[in-house]
Tab-separated table of C-alpha atoms and ligand atoms in Angstrom:
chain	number	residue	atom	x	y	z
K	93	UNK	CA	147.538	25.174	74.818
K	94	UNK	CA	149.810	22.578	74.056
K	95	UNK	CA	150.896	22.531	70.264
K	96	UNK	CA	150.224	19.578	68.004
K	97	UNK	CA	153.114	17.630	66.546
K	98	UNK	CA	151.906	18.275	63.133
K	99	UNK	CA	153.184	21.555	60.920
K	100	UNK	CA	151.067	23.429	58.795
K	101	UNK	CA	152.381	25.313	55.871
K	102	UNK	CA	150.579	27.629	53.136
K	103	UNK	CA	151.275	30.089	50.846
K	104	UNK	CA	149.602	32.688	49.330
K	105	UNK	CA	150.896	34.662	45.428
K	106	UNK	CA	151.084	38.463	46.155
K	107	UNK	CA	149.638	39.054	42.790
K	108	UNK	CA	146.287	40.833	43.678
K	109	UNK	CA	144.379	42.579	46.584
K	110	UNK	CA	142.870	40.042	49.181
K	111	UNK	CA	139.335	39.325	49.400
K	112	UNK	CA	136.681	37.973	51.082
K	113	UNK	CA	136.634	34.744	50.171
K	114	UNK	CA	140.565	34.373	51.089
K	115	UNK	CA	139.643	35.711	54.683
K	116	UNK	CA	136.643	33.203	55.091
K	117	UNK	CA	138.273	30.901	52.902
K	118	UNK	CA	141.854	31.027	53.999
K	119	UNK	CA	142.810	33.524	56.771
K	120	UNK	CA	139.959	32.853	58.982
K	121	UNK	CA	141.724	29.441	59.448
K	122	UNK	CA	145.032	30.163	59.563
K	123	UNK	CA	144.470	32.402	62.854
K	124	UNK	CA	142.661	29.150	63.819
K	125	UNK	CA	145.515	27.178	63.398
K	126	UNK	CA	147.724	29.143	64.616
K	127	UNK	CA	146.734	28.243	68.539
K	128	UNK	CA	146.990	24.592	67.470
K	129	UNK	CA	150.348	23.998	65.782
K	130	UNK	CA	153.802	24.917	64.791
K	131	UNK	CA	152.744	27.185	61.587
K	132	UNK	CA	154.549	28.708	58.298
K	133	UNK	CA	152.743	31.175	55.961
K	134	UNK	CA	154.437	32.770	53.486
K	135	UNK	CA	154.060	34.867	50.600
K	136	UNK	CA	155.041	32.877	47.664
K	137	UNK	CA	156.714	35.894	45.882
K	138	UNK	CA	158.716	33.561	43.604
K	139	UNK	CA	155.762	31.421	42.022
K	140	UNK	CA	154.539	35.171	41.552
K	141	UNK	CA	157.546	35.160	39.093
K	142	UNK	CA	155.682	32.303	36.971
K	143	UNK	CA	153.218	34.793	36.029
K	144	UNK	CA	153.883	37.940	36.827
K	145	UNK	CA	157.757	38.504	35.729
K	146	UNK	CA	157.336	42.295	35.770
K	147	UNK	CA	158.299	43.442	39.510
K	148	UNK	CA	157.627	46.813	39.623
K	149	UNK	CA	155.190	46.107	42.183
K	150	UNK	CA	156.065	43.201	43.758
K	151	UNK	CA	157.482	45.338	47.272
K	152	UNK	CA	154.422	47.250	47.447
K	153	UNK	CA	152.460	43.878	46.461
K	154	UNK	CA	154.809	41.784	49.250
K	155	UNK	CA	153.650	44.244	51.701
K	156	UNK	CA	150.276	44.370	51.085
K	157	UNK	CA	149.739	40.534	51.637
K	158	UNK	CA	151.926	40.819	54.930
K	159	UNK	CA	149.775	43.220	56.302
K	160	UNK	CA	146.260	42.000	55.348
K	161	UNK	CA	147.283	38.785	57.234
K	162	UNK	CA	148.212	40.201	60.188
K	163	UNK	CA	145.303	42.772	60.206
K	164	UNK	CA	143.085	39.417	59.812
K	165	UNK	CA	144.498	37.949	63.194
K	166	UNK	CA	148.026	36.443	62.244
K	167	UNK	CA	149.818	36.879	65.007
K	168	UNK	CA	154.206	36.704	64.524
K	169	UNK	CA	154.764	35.583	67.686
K	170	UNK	CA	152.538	32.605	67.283
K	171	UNK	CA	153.389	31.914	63.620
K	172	UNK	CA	155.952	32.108	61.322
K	173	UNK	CA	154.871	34.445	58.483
K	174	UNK	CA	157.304	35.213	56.147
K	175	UNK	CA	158.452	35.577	52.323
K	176	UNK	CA	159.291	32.870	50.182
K	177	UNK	CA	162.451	34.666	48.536
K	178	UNK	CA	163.831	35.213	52.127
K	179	UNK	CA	164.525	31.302	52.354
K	180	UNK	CA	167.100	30.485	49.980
K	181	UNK	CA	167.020	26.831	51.531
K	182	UNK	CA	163.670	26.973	49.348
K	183	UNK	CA	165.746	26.332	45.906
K	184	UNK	CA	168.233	24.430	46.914
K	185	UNK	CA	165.409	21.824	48.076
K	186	UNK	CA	163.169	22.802	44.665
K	187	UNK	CA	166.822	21.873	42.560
K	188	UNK	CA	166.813	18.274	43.875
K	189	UNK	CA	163.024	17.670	43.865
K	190	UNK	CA	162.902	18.599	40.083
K	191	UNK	CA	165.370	15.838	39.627
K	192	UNK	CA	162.359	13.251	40.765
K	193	UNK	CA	159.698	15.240	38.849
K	194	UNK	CA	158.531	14.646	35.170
K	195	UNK	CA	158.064	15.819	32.454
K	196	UNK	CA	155.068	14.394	31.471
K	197	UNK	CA	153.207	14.454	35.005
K	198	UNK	CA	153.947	18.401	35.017
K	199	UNK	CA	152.756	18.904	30.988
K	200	UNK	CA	149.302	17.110	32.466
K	201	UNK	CA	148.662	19.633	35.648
K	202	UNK	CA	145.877	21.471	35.520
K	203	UNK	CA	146.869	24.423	36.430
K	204	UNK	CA	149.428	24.406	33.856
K	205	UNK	CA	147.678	23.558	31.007
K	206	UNK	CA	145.155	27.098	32.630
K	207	UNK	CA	148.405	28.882	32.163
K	208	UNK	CA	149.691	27.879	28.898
K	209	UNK	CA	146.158	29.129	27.136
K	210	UNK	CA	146.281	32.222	29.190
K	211	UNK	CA	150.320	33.229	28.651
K	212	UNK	CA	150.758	31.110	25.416
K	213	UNK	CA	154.088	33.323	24.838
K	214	UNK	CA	155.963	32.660	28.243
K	215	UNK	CA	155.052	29.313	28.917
K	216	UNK	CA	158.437	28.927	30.907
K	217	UNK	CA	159.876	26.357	32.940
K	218	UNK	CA	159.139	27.951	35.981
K	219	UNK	CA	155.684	27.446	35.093
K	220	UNK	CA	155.999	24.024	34.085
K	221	UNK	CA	157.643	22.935	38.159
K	222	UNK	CA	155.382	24.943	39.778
K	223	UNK	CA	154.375	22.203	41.525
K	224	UNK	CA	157.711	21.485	42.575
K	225	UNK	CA	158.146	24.606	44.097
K	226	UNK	CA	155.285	24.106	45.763
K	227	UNK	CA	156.413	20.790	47.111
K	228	UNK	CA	159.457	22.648	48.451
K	229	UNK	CA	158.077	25.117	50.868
K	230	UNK	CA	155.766	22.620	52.142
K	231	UNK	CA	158.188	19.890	52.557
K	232	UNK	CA	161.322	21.951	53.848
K	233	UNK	CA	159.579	22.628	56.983
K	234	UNK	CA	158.214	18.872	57.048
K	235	UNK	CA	154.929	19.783	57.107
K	236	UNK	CA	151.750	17.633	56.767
K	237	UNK	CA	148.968	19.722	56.928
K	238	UNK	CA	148.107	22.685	54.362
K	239	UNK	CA	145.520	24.771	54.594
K	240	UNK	CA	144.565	25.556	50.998
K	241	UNK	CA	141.132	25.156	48.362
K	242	UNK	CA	140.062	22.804	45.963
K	243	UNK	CA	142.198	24.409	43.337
K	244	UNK	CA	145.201	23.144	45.266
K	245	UNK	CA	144.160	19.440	45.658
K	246	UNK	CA	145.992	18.365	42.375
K	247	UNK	CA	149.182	20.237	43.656
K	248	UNK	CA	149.030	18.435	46.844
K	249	UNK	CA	148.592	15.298	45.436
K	250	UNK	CA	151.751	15.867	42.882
K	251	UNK	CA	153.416	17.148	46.081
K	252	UNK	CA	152.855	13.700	48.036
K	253	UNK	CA	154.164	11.941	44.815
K	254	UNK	CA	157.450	13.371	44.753
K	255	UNK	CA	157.507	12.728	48.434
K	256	UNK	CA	156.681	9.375	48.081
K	257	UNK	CA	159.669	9.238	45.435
K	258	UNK	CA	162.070	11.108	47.615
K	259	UNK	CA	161.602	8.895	50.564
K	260	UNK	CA	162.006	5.690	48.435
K	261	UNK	CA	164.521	6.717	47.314
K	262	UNK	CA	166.960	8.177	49.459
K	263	UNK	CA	165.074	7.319	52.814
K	264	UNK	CA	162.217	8.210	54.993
K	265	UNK	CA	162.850	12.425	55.508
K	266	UNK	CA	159.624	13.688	54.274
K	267	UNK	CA	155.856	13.067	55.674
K	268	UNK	CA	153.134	13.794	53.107
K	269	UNK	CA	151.407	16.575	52.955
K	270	UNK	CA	147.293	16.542	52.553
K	271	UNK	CA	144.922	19.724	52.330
K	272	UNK	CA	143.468	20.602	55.844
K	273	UNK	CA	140.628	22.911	56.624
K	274	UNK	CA	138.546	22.050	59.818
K	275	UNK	CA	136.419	19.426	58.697
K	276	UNK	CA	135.679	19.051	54.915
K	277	UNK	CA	133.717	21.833	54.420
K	278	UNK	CA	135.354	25.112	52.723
K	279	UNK	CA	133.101	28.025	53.086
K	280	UNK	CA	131.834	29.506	50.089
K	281	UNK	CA	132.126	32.903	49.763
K	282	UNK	CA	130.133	33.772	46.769
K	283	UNK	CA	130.672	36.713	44.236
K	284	UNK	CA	128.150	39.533	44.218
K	285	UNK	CA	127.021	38.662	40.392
K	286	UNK	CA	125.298	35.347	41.319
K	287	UNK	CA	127.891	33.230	39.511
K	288	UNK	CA	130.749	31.590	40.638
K	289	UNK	CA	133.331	32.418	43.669
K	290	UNK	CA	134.655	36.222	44.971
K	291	UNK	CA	138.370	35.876	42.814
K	292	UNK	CA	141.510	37.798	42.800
K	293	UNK	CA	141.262	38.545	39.125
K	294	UNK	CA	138.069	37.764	37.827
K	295	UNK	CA	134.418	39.874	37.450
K	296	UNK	CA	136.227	43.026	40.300
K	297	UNK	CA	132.896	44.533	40.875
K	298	UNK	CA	131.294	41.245	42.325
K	299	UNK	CA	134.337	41.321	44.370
K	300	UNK	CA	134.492	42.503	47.843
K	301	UNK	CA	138.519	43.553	48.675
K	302	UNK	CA	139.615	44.024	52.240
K	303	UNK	CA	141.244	46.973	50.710
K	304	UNK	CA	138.010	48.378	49.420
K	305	UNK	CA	136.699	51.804	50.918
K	306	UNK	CA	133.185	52.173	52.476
K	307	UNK	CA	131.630	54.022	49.585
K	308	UNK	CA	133.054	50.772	46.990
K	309	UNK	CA	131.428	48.309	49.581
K	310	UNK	CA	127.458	49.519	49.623
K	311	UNK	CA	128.083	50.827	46.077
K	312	UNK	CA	128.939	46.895	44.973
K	313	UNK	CA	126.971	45.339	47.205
K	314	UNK	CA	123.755	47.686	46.169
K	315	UNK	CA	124.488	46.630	42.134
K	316	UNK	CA	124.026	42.969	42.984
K	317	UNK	CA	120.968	41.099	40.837
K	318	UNK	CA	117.605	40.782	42.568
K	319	UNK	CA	114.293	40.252	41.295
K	320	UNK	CA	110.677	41.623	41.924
K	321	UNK	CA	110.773	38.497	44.924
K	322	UNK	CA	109.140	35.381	45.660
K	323	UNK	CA	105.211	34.872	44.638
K	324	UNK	CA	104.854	31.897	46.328
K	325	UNK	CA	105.378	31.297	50.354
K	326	UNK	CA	108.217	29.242	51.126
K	327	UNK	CA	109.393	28.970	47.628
K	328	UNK	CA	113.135	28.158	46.833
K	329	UNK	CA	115.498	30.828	46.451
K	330	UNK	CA	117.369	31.735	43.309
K	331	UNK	CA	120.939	31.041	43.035
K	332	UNK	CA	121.430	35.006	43.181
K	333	UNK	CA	119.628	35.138	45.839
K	334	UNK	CA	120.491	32.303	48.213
K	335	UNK	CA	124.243	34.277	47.805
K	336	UNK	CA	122.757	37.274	49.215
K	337	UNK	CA	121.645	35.055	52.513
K	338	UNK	CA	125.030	33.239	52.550
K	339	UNK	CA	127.171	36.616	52.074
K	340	UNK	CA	124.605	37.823	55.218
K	341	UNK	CA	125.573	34.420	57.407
K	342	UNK	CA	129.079	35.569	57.405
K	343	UNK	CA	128.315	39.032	58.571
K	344	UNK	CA	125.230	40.299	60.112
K	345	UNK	CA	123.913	39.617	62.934
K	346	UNK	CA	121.125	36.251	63.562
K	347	UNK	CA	117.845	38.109	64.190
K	348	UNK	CA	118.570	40.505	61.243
K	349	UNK	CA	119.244	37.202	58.799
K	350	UNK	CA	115.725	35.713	60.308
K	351	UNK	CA	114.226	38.866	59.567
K	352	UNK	CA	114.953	38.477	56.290
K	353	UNK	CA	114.410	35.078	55.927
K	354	UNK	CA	111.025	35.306	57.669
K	355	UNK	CA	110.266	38.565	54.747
K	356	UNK	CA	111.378	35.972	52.107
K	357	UNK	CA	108.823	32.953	52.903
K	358	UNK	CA	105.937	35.420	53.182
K	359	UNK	CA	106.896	37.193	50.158
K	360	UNK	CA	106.944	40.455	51.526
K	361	UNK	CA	111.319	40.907	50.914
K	362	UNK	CA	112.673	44.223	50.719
K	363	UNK	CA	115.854	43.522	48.367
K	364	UNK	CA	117.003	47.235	48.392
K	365	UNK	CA	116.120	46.899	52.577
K	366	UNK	CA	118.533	43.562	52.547
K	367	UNK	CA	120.659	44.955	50.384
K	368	UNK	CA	121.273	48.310	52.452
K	369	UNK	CA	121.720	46.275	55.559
K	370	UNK	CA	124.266	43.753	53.976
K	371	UNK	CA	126.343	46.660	52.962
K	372	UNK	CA	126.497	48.260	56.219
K	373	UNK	CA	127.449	44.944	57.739
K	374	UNK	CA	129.943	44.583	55.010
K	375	UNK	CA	131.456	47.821	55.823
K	376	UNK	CA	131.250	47.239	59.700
K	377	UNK	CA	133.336	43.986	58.892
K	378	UNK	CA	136.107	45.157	55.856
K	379	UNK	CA	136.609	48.853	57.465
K	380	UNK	CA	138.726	47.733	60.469
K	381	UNK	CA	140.764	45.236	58.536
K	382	UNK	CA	140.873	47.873	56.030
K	383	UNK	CA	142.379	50.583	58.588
K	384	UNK	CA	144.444	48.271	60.501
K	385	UNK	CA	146.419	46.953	56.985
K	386	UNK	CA	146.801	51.160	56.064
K	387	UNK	CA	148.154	51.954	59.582
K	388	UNK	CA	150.176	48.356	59.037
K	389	UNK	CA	151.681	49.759	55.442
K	390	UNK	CA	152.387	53.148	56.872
K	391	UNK	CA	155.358	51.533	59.103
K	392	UNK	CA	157.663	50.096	57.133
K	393	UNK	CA	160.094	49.937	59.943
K	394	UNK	CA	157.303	47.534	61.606
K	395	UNK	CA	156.887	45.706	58.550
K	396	UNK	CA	160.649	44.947	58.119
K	397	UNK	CA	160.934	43.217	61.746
K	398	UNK	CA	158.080	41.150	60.914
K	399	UNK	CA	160.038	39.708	58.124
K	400	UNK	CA	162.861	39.604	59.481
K	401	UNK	CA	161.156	37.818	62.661
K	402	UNK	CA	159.451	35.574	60.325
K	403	UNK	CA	162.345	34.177	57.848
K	404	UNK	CA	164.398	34.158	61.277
K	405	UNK	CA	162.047	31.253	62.315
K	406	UNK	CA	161.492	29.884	58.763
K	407	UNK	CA	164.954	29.754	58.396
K	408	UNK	CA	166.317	27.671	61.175
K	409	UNK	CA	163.401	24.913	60.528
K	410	UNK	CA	164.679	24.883	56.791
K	411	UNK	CA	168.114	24.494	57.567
K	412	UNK	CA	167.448	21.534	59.658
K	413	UNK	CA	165.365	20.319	57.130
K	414	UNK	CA	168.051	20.599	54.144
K	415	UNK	CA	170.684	19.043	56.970
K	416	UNK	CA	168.607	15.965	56.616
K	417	UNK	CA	168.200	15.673	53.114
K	418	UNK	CA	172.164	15.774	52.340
K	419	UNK	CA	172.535	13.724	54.448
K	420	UNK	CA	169.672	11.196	53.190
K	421	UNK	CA	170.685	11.784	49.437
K	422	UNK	CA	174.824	11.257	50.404
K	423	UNK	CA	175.566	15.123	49.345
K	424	UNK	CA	178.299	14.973	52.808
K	425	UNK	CA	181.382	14.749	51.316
K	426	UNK	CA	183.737	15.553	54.300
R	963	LIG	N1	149.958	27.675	44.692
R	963	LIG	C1	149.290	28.335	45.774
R	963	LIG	C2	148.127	29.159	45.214
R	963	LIG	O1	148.175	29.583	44.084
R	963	LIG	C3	150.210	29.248	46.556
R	963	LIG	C4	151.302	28.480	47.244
R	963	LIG	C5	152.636	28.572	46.986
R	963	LIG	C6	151.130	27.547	48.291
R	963	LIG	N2	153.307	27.755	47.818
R	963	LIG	C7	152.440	27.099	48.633
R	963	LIG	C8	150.023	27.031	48.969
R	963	LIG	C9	152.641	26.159	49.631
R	963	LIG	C10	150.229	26.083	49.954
R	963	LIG	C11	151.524	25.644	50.278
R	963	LIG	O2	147.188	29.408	45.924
């Protein structure tokens, strides 16, 4: 297929295991994409630095998140997947943007003010141009198009501000950047406690990791809240419930959701049946990604070609990139 003029870029903070809601959510899309256009993930290692300054397991972190996208379907020699610390181009770009960025826009992110009630003794600069950094791996590969969730959309919308600034300013280098994902609609993947979204950090247990074994998978998806079922034919379904159905659309087959659909409106459900079955379909969907990241993790050698491979490509767009913007801003001297 013929690639699309635009570029796609996202990132993704090697600060926890992967989960199911960043392979529906996020991966799933990515090996979408990558058929379609010119692409850049990376692993934002340095915004892990925000957070997270203790590195004692960033490498083994770094890894991890290389691996899990490639067992998901990223494929190197389609995209460019690489780490953010591998482009130094990155700073220099994240040095000049700060210079359009202030003060008072970055005290008002939301995001920030998250992180200055959960770290109130490092609230550090890095923290406070987050954004900026952000900007800067989008930007230095001039792309328009980022696959990311509704957390993001304040982040983009800073990012096509200082673009916007940039381009008055010095010239027309950058195009903006806007969240992309199929359509509008993000699929929910929802956590196995009937509140709220599968997280990185947050409630583990109603968590399903593409790292987790077989035994974790039925054993979490067993403990999930039911109730002695519907009375009434037809009736509505329960929040806890209706996320047992939507966790089943993503992974079992269609007759055995209308089975259980069909059991629900005649009030004759099984939930330790449906449960059983969703955590054997669970396990028939995590345990290959599962094995295929271990067998990934056990080749380093493999692993260090891919980044190489992937800054390789990362870094000649950049350079190009930061060519332009000396040039725009009047930083050629000779
Ligand atoms: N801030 C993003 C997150 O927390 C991660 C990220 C870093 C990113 N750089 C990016 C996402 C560039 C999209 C584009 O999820």
């Amino acid at each position: 297929m013929e690639k699309q003029q635009q570029i796609v870029m996202s990132g993704i903070r090697p600060t926890g295991l992967l989960h199911l809601g960043n392979y529906f959510g996020a991966l799933r899309n990515y090996v979408k994409m990558q058929e379609e256009y010119e692409c850049y993930f990376m692993v934002a290692d340095l915004h892990s630095l925000t957070t997270h300054p203790d590195t004692k397991e960033l490498k083994q972190n770094v890894h991890r998140v290389l691996a899990e996208n490639i067992a998901s379907g990223i494929d190197t020699d389609k995209a460019a997947l690489y780490c953010q610390s591998h482009i130094h181009e990155t700073a220099e770009l994240y040095l000049y943007l700060n210079m359009l960025a202030y003060k008072g826009e970055l005290e008002k992110t939301t995001t920030f003010k998250d992180k200055v009630r959960q770290q109130p003794d490092n609230v550090n600069a890095g923290l406070l141009t987050y954004p900026v950094l952000q900007t800067a791996d989008i930007v230095l590969h001039r792309a328009s198009l980022v696959p990311v969730g509704k957390d993001q959309e304040q982040h983009l919308e800073m990012a096509r501000n200082f673009v916007n600034r940039f381009n008055h300013r010095y010239g027309d280098v950058f195009p903006e950047p806007f969240a992309f994902n199929y359509g509008s609609e993000l699929v929910k993947v929802p956590s196995l406690d009937g509140s709220g979204k599968m997280s990185k950090s947050e409630n583990q247990n109603a968590t399903l990791y593409l790292a987790d074994e077989d035994e974790v998978i039925r054993k979490k998806v067993m403990k999930a809240k039911t109730d002695a079922g519907p009375t009434e034919q037809y009736s509505q379904k329960p929040d806890y419930i209706e996320n047992l159905f939507l966790l089943m659309k993503l992974v079992s087959a269609p007759d055995v959701i209308e089975k259980y659909e069909n059991d629900y409106n005649n009030c004759v459900i099984r939930y330790g049946d449906m449960k059983k079955q969703l955590g054997e379909d669970m396990v028939k969907f995590i345990s290959p990604i599962r094995e295929k990241v271990n067998s990934i993790l056990a080749d380093e050698k493999y692993l260090q070609g891919v980044m190489e491979k992937g800054a390789e490509k990362a870094r000649k767009s950049a350079r190009a990139t930061i060519e332009m913007v000396r040039q725009a801003m009047g930083l050629n001297y000779y």
